[in-house]
Coordinates of C-alpha atoms in Angstrom, one line a residue:
M1 CA -10.0 -3.5 28.6
S2 CA -9.5 -0.9 25.9
L3 CA -8.7 -1.9 22.3
L4 CA -5.0 -1.0 22.5
D5 CA -4.3 -1.9 26.1
A6 CA -0.5 -2.3 26.2
D7 CA -0.7 -5.2 28.7
V8 CA -2.2 -7.3 25.9
W9 CA 0.6 -7.0 23.4
T10 CA 3.8 -5.8 25.1
G11 CA 6.6 -8.2 24.3
K12 CA 4.3 -10.4 22.3
I13 CA 3.2 -11.4 18.8
A14 CA -0.2 -12.5 17.7
A15 CA 0.2 -16.2 16.8
G16 CA -2.8 -18.2 17.9
G17 CA -3.3 -15.7 20.7
W18 CA -0.9 -13.2 22.1
V19 CA 2.2 -15.1 23.0
A20 CA 5.8 -14.1 23.8
G21 CA 7.9 -13.6 20.7
D22 CA 11.0 -15.8 20.6
G23 CA 12.9 -13.3 18.5
E24 CA 14.7 -10.1 19.7
P25 CA 12.4 -7.6 21.4
L26 CA 11.3 -4.8 19.1
E27 CA 11.3 -1.2 20.5
V28 CA 8.4 0.9 19.3
T29 CA 9.8 4.4 18.8
E30 CA 8.4 7.8 18.0
A31 CA 9.5 9.0 14.6
A32 CA 9.9 12.7 15.6
T33 CA 12.0 12.2 18.7
G34 CA 13.3 8.6 18.7
A35 CA 11.7 8.1 22.1
V36 CA 10.7 4.5 23.0
I37 CA 7.0 4.3 23.5
G38 CA 6.5 0.5 23.7
T39 CA 7.9 -2.9 23.2
L40 CA 6.7 -5.7 20.9
G41 CA 7.9 -9.2 20.5
T42 CA 9.3 -10.5 17.2
A43 CA 8.7 -13.9 15.7
S44 CA 11.3 -16.6 15.4
L45 CA 11.4 -18.6 12.2
E46 CA 9.9 -21.6 14.1
Q47 CA 7.0 -19.4 15.2
V48 CA 6.4 -18.3 11.6
A49 CA 6.4 -22.0 10.5
E50 CA 3.9 -22.9 13.2
A51 CA 1.7 -19.8 12.5
S52 CA 1.6 -20.9 8.9
R53 CA 0.4 -24.4 9.8
R54 CA -2.1 -22.9 12.2
A55 CA -3.4 -20.6 9.5
D56 CA -3.8 -23.5 7.1
R57 CA -6.0 -25.3 9.6
A58 CA -8.0 -22.2 10.6
Q59 CA -8.6 -21.2 7.0
R60 CA -10.5 -24.3 6.1
E61 CA -13.0 -23.7 8.9
W62 CA -13.2 -20.0 8.1
A63 CA -13.9 -20.7 4.4
R64 CA -16.7 -23.1 5.3
M65 CA -18.5 -20.4 7.3
T66 CA -21.4 -18.8 5.4
P67 CA -20.9 -15.7 3.4
A68 CA -23.2 -13.8 5.7
A69 CA -21.1 -14.8 8.7
R70 CA -17.8 -13.6 7.1
A71 CA -19.5 -10.4 6.1
T72 CA -20.7 -9.8 9.6
V73 CA -17.1 -10.0 10.9
L74 CA -15.9 -7.5 8.3
R75 CA -18.8 -5.1 9.1
K76 CA -18.0 -5.3 12.8
A77 CA -14.4 -4.6 12.1
G78 CA -15.3 -1.4 10.2
D79 CA -17.6 -0.3 13.1
I80 CA -14.7 -0.8 15.6
F81 CA -12.3 1.2 13.6
E82 CA -14.9 4.0 13.6
R83 CA -15.7 3.7 17.3
D84 CA -12.0 3.6 18.4
A85 CA -10.6 6.1 15.9
E86 CA -9.3 8.4 18.6
L87 CA -7.4 5.5 20.2
I88 CA -5.8 4.5 16.9
K89 CA -4.8 7.9 15.5
P90 CA -2.1 8.8 18.1
W91 CA -0.2 5.6 17.3
I92 CA -0.2 6.5 13.6
V93 CA 1.0 10.0 14.4
R94 CA 3.8 8.9 16.7
E95 CA 5.0 5.8 14.9
S96 CA 4.8 7.0 11.3
G97 CA 5.4 10.7 11.9
G98 CA 2.3 11.6 10.1
T99 CA 0.0 14.5 10.9
W100 CA -3.4 14.1 12.6
A101 CA -5.1 14.7 9.3
K102 CA -3.1 11.9 7.7
A103 CA -3.9 9.6 10.7
G104 CA -7.6 10.4 10.2
T105 CA -7.4 9.5 6.5
E106 CA -5.8 6.1 7.4
V107 CA -8.6 5.3 9.8
L108 CA -11.2 6.3 7.3
A109 CA -9.5 4.0 4.7
A110 CA -9.6 1.1 7.2
I111 CA -13.3 1.6 7.7
S112 CA -13.9 1.8 4.0
E113 CA -11.8 -1.3 3.3
C114 CA -13.7 -3.4 5.9
R115 CA -17.1 -2.2 4.6
E116 CA -16.2 -2.8 1.0
G117 CA -14.8 -6.2 2.0
A118 CA -18.0 -7.1 3.7
A119 CA -19.7 -7.0 0.4
L120 CA -17.3 -9.4 -1.3
P121 CA -18.8 -12.6 0.1
A122 CA -22.1 -11.8 -1.6
H123 CA -20.6 -11.2 -5.0
P124 CA -21.0 -13.9 -7.7
H125 CA -18.2 -16.3 -7.3
G126 CA -18.3 -17.9 -10.7
E127 CA -20.1 -18.5 -14.0
V128 CA -21.8 -21.2 -15.9
L129 CA -19.8 -22.1 -19.1
T130 CA -21.0 -23.5 -22.4
T131 CA -20.0 -27.1 -23.0
N132 CA -20.3 -29.6 -25.9
K133 CA -21.0 -32.5 -23.6
P134 CA -24.2 -33.5 -21.6
R135 CA -23.1 -31.9 -18.4
W136 CA -22.9 -28.7 -16.4
S137 CA -19.7 -26.8 -16.7
I138 CA -18.9 -24.2 -14.0
A139 CA -15.9 -21.9 -13.4
R140 CA -15.9 -20.8 -9.7
R141 CA -13.7 -18.7 -7.5
V142 CA -12.3 -20.4 -4.4
P143 CA -10.1 -19.0 -1.7
A144 CA -6.4 -19.1 -2.4
G145 CA -5.7 -20.4 1.1
V146 CA -3.1 -18.7 3.3
V147 CA -2.1 -15.2 2.2
S148 CA 1.0 -13.4 3.5
V149 CA 0.7 -9.6 3.7
I150 CA 4.0 -7.6 4.0
A151 CA 3.2 -3.9 4.6
P152 CA 5.4 -0.8 4.7
F153 CA 5.9 2.1 7.2
N154 CA 4.5 5.1 5.3
Y155 CA 0.8 4.4 5.4
P156 CA 1.0 1.4 7.7
L157 CA -2.7 0.9 8.5
T158 CA -4.0 1.7 5.0
L159 CA -1.5 -0.4 3.1
A160 CA -2.0 -3.4 5.3
I161 CA -5.8 -3.4 5.7
R162 CA -6.3 -3.0 1.9
S163 CA -5.0 -6.6 1.6
V164 CA -6.0 -8.0 4.9
A165 CA -9.7 -7.1 4.7
P166 CA -10.5 -8.5 1.2
A167 CA -8.3 -11.6 1.7
L168 CA -10.3 -12.4 4.9
A169 CA -13.6 -11.6 3.3
L170 CA -12.9 -14.1 0.5
G171 CA -12.3 -16.9 2.9
N172 CA -8.5 -16.8 3.3
A173 CA -6.3 -16.8 6.4
V174 CA -3.7 -14.1 6.6
L175 CA -0.1 -13.8 8.0
L176 CA 0.6 -10.1 8.4
K177 CA 4.2 -8.9 8.6
P178 CA 4.2 -5.2 9.4
D179 CA 7.2 -2.9 9.0
P180 CA 9.3 -3.0 12.3
R181 CA 9.0 0.8 12.5
T182 CA 5.2 0.8 12.5
S183 CA 4.2 -2.5 14.0
V184 CA 1.6 -1.2 16.4
C185 CA -0.5 0.9 14.0
G186 CA 0.2 -1.4 11.1
G187 CA -0.1 -4.7 13.0
V188 CA -1.4 -4.7 16.6
V189 CA -4.3 -2.4 15.7
I190 CA -5.6 -4.6 13.0
Q191 CA -5.2 -7.8 15.0
R192 CA -7.1 -6.3 18.0
V193 CA -9.9 -4.9 15.8
F194 CA -10.5 -8.3 14.2
E195 CA -10.3 -10.1 17.5
E196 CA -13.0 -7.9 18.9
A197 CA -15.0 -8.3 15.7
G198 CA -15.2 -12.1 16.2
L199 CA -12.7 -13.4 13.8
P200 CA -11.8 -17.0 14.7
E201 CA -8.4 -17.5 16.3
G202 CA -5.6 -18.3 13.8
V203 CA -7.3 -16.8 10.8
L204 CA -5.3 -13.6 11.2
Q205 CA -1.8 -13.6 12.8
V206 CA 0.6 -10.7 13.2
L207 CA 4.3 -11.6 13.0
P208 CA 6.6 -8.6 13.6
G209 CA 10.2 -8.9 12.7
G210 CA 12.9 -8.1 10.2
A211 CA 13.9 -9.4 6.8
D212 CA 14.2 -13.0 8.0
V213 CA 10.6 -13.0 9.1
G214 CA 9.6 -11.5 5.8
A215 CA 11.4 -14.2 3.9
A216 CA 9.8 -16.9 6.1
V217 CA 6.2 -15.7 5.4
V218 CA 7.0 -15.9 1.7
S219 CA 8.6 -19.4 1.7
A220 CA 6.2 -21.1 4.2
P221 CA 4.7 -24.1 2.4
E222 CA 1.1 -23.3 3.3
V223 CA 1.3 -19.8 1.9
R224 CA -0.1 -19.6 -1.6
V225 CA -0.3 -15.8 -2.3
I226 CA 2.0 -12.9 -1.2
S227 CA 0.7 -9.3 -1.1
F228 CA 3.7 -7.0 -0.9
T229 CA 3.9 -3.2 -0.7
G230 CA 7.3 -1.6 -0.5
S231 CA 10.3 -0.5 -2.4
T232 CA 11.1 -1.8 -5.9
A233 CA 14.4 -3.3 -4.7
A234 CA 12.7 -5.3 -2.0
G235 CA 9.9 -6.2 -4.3
R236 CA 12.2 -7.8 -6.8
H237 CA 13.5 -10.1 -4.0
V238 CA 10.0 -11.0 -2.9
G239 CA 8.9 -11.7 -6.5
K240 CA 12.0 -13.9 -7.2
A241 CA 11.4 -15.9 -4.0
A242 CA 7.7 -16.3 -4.7
A243 CA 8.5 -17.6 -8.2
E244 CA 11.0 -20.1 -6.9
H245 CA 8.3 -21.5 -4.7
M246 CA 5.6 -21.4 -7.5
K247 CA 3.5 -18.8 -5.7
R248 CA 1.7 -15.7 -6.8
A249 CA 3.1 -12.4 -5.7
H250 CA 1.2 -9.2 -6.0
L251 CA 3.7 -6.4 -5.9
E252 CA 2.9 -2.7 -5.4
L253 CA 6.3 -1.0 -5.5
G254 CA 7.9 2.4 -5.8
G255 CA 7.0 5.3 -8.0
N256 CA 8.5 8.4 -9.6
N257 CA 5.3 10.0 -10.5
A258 CA 4.9 12.9 -12.8
I259 CA 2.6 16.0 -12.9
I260 CA 2.2 17.5 -16.3
V261 CA 1.1 21.1 -16.3
L262 CA -0.4 21.8 -19.7
P263 CA -0.1 25.1 -21.5
G264 CA -2.7 27.6 -20.2
A265 CA -3.4 25.8 -17.0
D266 CA -4.5 27.8 -13.9
L267 CA -1.1 28.1 -12.2
D268 CA -2.5 28.9 -8.7
K269 CA -4.4 25.6 -8.7
A270 CA -1.7 23.7 -10.5
A271 CA 1.0 24.7 -7.9
A272 CA -1.3 23.9 -5.0
A273 CA -1.9 20.4 -6.6
G274 CA 1.8 20.0 -7.2
A275 CA 2.6 20.9 -3.6
F276 CA 0.1 18.5 -2.2
G277 CA 1.4 15.7 -4.4
S278 CA 5.0 16.3 -3.5
F279 CA 4.8 17.3 0.2
L280 CA 2.0 15.2 1.6
H281 CA 3.4 13.0 4.5
Q282 CA 6.8 14.4 3.8
G283 CA 6.7 12.9 0.3
Q284 CA 7.0 9.4 1.8
I285 CA 4.3 8.0 -0.5
C286 CA 4.7 5.7 -3.5
Q287 CA 2.3 8.0 -5.4
A288 CA 4.1 11.2 -4.5
A289 CA 4.8 13.7 -7.3
G290 CA 8.5 13.3 -8.0
R291 CA 8.6 15.1 -11.3
H292 CA 6.9 18.3 -12.3
L293 CA 6.8 19.0 -16.1
V294 CA 5.7 22.6 -16.9
H295 CA 5.4 24.2 -20.3
E296 CA 8.3 26.6 -20.9
S297 CA 6.0 29.6 -21.2
Q298 CA 4.8 29.1 -17.6
V299 CA 7.6 27.3 -15.8
D300 CA 9.1 30.4 -14.0
E301 CA 5.7 31.5 -12.6
Y302 CA 4.9 27.9 -11.6
V303 CA 8.2 27.6 -9.7
A304 CA 7.6 30.9 -7.9
K305 CA 4.1 29.8 -6.8
L306 CA 5.2 26.4 -5.8
G307 CA 8.1 27.9 -3.8
A308 CA 5.8 30.3 -2.0
I309 CA 3.5 27.4 -0.9
A310 CA 6.5 25.4 0.3
D311 CA 7.8 28.4 2.4
A312 CA 4.5 28.6 4.2
V313 CA 4.3 25.0 5.3
R314 CA 4.6 24.5 9.0
V315 CA 7.1 21.6 9.8
G316 CA 7.6 20.0 13.2
D317 CA 6.5 17.2 15.6
P318 CA 2.8 16.7 14.9
F319 CA 2.2 14.9 18.2
A320 CA 3.7 17.7 20.3
E321 CA 2.8 20.9 18.3
E322 CA -0.5 22.2 17.0
G323 CA -0.9 23.1 13.3
V324 CA 2.0 21.1 12.0
Q325 CA 1.4 20.3 8.3
M326 CA 4.5 18.2 7.7
G327 CA 6.2 15.9 10.3
P328 CA 9.5 14.1 10.4
I329 CA 11.2 11.8 7.9
I330 CA 10.7 8.2 9.3
D331 CA 14.4 7.7 10.4
D332 CA 17.9 9.0 10.1
R333 CA 18.8 6.7 7.3
Q334 CA 16.0 8.0 5.1
F335 CA 16.7 11.6 6.1
S336 CA 20.3 11.2 4.9
A337 CA 19.2 9.6 1.6
V338 CA 16.9 12.5 0.9
R339 CA 19.6 15.0 1.8
G340 CA 22.1 13.2 -0.4
I341 CA 19.7 13.4 -3.4
V342 CA 19.1 17.1 -3.0
D343 CA 22.8 17.9 -2.5
D344 CA 23.7 15.9 -5.6
A345 CA 21.2 17.8 -7.7
V346 CA 22.4 21.2 -6.5
A347 CA 26.0 20.1 -7.2
G348 CA 24.9 19.1 -10.7
G349 CA 23.5 22.5 -11.5
A350 CA 19.9 22.4 -10.3
Q351 CA 18.7 25.5 -8.4
L352 CA 17.5 25.2 -4.8
V353 CA 14.5 27.5 -4.9
T354 CA 13.6 26.8 -1.3
G355 CA 13.7 24.1 1.4
G356 CA 16.3 21.6 2.6
P357 CA 17.1 20.1 6.0
A358 CA 15.5 21.5 9.1
E359 CA 15.7 20.7 12.8
G360 CA 15.9 17.1 13.9
R361 CA 14.5 14.6 11.4
C362 CA 12.4 17.3 9.7
F363 CA 13.1 18.2 6.1
R364 CA 11.5 21.4 4.8
P365 CA 9.5 21.1 1.6
T366 CA 12.0 21.6 -1.1
V367 CA 11.6 23.0 -4.7
L368 CA 14.3 22.4 -7.3
S369 CA 14.3 24.1 -10.7
G370 CA 16.4 23.6 -13.7
V371 CA 16.5 19.8 -13.1
R372 CA 17.8 17.7 -16.0
P373 CA 16.6 14.2 -16.9
E374 CA 19.9 12.6 -16.2
M375 CA 20.0 13.7 -12.5
S376 CA 19.2 11.2 -9.8
V377 CA 16.6 13.5 -8.3
W378 CA 14.7 13.2 -11.6
K379 CA 15.3 9.5 -12.4
D380 CA 15.0 7.9 -8.9
E381 CA 12.3 7.7 -6.3
I382 CA 13.1 10.3 -3.6
F383 CA 10.7 9.4 -0.8
G384 CA 11.1 12.8 0.7
P385 CA 9.4 16.2 0.4
V386 CA 11.2 17.3 -2.8
A387 CA 9.6 18.8 -6.0
P388 CA 11.9 18.7 -9.0
V389 CA 10.7 20.9 -11.8
T390 CA 11.7 20.9 -15.5
S391 CA 10.2 22.5 -18.6
Y392 CA 9.1 21.1 -21.9
S393 CA 8.4 22.8 -25.2
T394 CA 5.9 20.4 -26.9
I395 CA 3.3 17.9 -25.7
E396 CA 5.2 15.2 -27.4
E397 CA 8.3 16.0 -25.4
A398 CA 6.4 15.9 -22.2
I399 CA 4.9 12.5 -23.0
E400 CA 8.4 11.2 -23.8
L401 CA 9.8 12.6 -20.6
V402 CA 7.1 10.9 -18.5
N403 CA 7.4 7.5 -20.3
A404 CA 11.2 7.5 -20.1
S405 CA 11.0 6.5 -16.4
E406 CA 11.2 2.8 -15.5
Y407 CA 8.3 3.5 -13.1
G408 CA 4.6 3.6 -14.0
L409 CA 2.4 4.1 -11.0
S410 CA 0.6 7.4 -11.1
V411 CA 0.5 10.4 -13.4
A412 CA -1.4 13.7 -13.0
I413 CA -2.3 16.0 -16.0
L414 CA -3.5 19.5 -15.2
G415 CA -5.2 21.8 -17.6
D416 CA -7.6 21.4 -20.6
A417 CA -9.5 18.2 -20.0
G418 CA -9.8 17.3 -23.7
L419 CA -6.1 17.7 -24.3
A420 CA -5.4 15.8 -21.0
M421 CA -7.4 12.9 -22.2
D422 CA -5.5 12.8 -25.4
V423 CA -2.2 12.8 -23.5
S424 CA -3.5 10.1 -21.1
D425 CA -4.0 7.7 -24.0
Q426 CA -0.2 7.9 -24.6
I427 CA 0.9 7.6 -20.9
R428 CA 2.3 4.3 -19.5
S429 CA 0.9 4.3 -16.0
G430 CA -1.4 2.2 -13.8
V431 CA -3.2 5.4 -12.6
V432 CA -3.9 8.7 -14.5
H433 CA -5.6 11.6 -12.7
V434 CA -6.8 14.5 -14.9
N435 CA -7.0 17.8 -13.0
E436 CA -6.1 16.1 -9.7
Q437 CA -2.6 15.5 -8.2
T438 CA -0.9 12.1 -8.2
V439 CA -1.9 10.8 -4.7
G440 CA -5.2 9.0 -4.3
D441 CA -6.9 5.6 -4.2
E442 CA -10.2 4.2 -3.1
A443 CA -11.3 0.8 -1.7
S444 CA -13.7 0.5 -4.7
A445 CA -11.1 1.3 -7.4
P446 CA -8.4 -1.0 -8.9
F447 CA -4.9 0.2 -8.0
G448 CA -1.4 -0.8 -9.1
G449 CA 1.5 0.1 -11.3
M450 CA 3.5 -1.0 -14.3
G451 CA 7.2 -1.6 -14.9
A452 CA 9.3 -1.0 -11.8
S453 CA 6.1 0.1 -9.9
G454 CA 4.7 -3.4 -9.8
N455 CA 2.9 -6.1 -11.6
G456 CA -0.5 -4.5 -12.2
S457 CA -3.7 -3.6 -10.3
R458 CA -4.1 -6.1 -7.5
F459 CA -5.8 -3.8 -4.9
G460 CA -9.3 -2.3 -4.7
G461 CA -12.6 -3.2 -6.3
P462 CA -14.2 -6.6 -6.6
G463 CA -12.4 -7.5 -9.9
A464 CA -8.9 -6.9 -8.5
N465 CA -9.6 -8.5 -5.2
F466 CA -11.0 -11.7 -6.7
E467 CA -8.1 -11.9 -9.0
A468 CA -5.6 -11.3 -6.1
F469 CA -7.1 -13.6 -3.4
T470 CA -8.9 -16.4 -5.1
E471 CA -8.2 -19.2 -7.5
T472 CA -10.3 -20.2 -10.5
Q473 CA -11.6 -23.8 -10.3
W474 CA -13.3 -25.6 -13.2
V475 CA -16.1 -28.0 -12.1
T476 CA -18.2 -30.3 -14.3
V477 CA -21.2 -32.2 -13.2
R478 CA -23.1 -35.0 -15.1
S479 CA -26.4 -36.6 -14.0
E480 CA -24.9 -40.1 -14.3
I481 CA -21.3 -41.5 -14.5
E482 CA -20.1 -41.3 -18.0
T483 CA -19.4 -44.6 -19.8
Y484 CA -15.7 -44.8 -20.6
K485 CA -13.8 -47.3 -22.8
L486 CA -10.1 -47.1 -23.5
P487 CA -9.4 -46.5 -27.2
S488 CA -7.8 -49.3 -29.1

């Protein structure tokens, strides 16, 4: 039986084994064509409740396993992702509408997350504290318990596994709720890999479904931590619900990320970086470059170069056509949203340099010049392949324009590295890339945003992962029972 044999998961959910979902059937569709390419089950609220109880029981046994045993499972999972990459990538291309290169990047990220996760059990899990009493005083990290992971459609494998792998490695059980549009590559794939890697049953369960299932994996009594990646609007609801239940929520939300092109920057390289940041995966990335700030002395040349790159991009169905660099927008609703933002900008006085809607769900890479800060295309997250450009006259003005946004996820600064570092000191953003574009993360690096982009770095690197998926417990030990006497 192959890793993704449809007979295993068709019409089912992963809840203590592959069982029929009691919710409405979920059609698995191809983003480019809308064709149905499979069927999954969805979880009922009762199945979510039972899965949470099952996870609570399984987690206790999993956490008692030796660090070496947990690390072995994570390493095997990484090996399976590597071995079966060619089985996994077509599902990413078809469900998410990404290119083959993007699919390859996601599989590589999954491999990396599993291998980085395999190292976590061997890290120090505490420290010895000073104390003024005759005792040992220890602060140690213990598993949080049951973790709910709610993942989005745009990078479905990457943005799920970056929470699933470290949470499992640190002794937690996980309830994974993938986006309904990408529940195979963002859910089934992960479950099947860890099953084959030897993860005990019940430690990871995949519960496809809609908003009701998402709410249930947040409110389930056994769940102690929620790791959510998605829109700022949805994240606010998740954060509020988690707070009402006295749970930690790690929120990685939207972004309206800026590229600052400093005076004197190499415009050929800057425009190429800007195009990559705005057009990669149709701009459907929380780190996508949604604002281009270029010094007034160079803005016209930058716009011309950026437009030329956009004109040369090949757009189409990446599964059916060779050489496609940009695939479809995920669905008709998002396509209409992107089109509305562009139309509104043009009606408000922005110049459409190139781009706009193409055939089907494809949207050609779009460059807008003369954009003003009060326009929606400048203020709001677009989640489409649109590059709005404006000019600035002073560095102070550029910094003010960047920081005026409610978002604070990723900023790129292109040009003189010394000046860029001075600018970075004044930027409010969870990530700053100097002489790189806005999109990029690594399993070993902390990642997260500020303001409307989230509540800080909760992904990547040992420090962030321990903070996200463990609790700190204070333990004291005396050689004998202390003598106590109630005070009079």
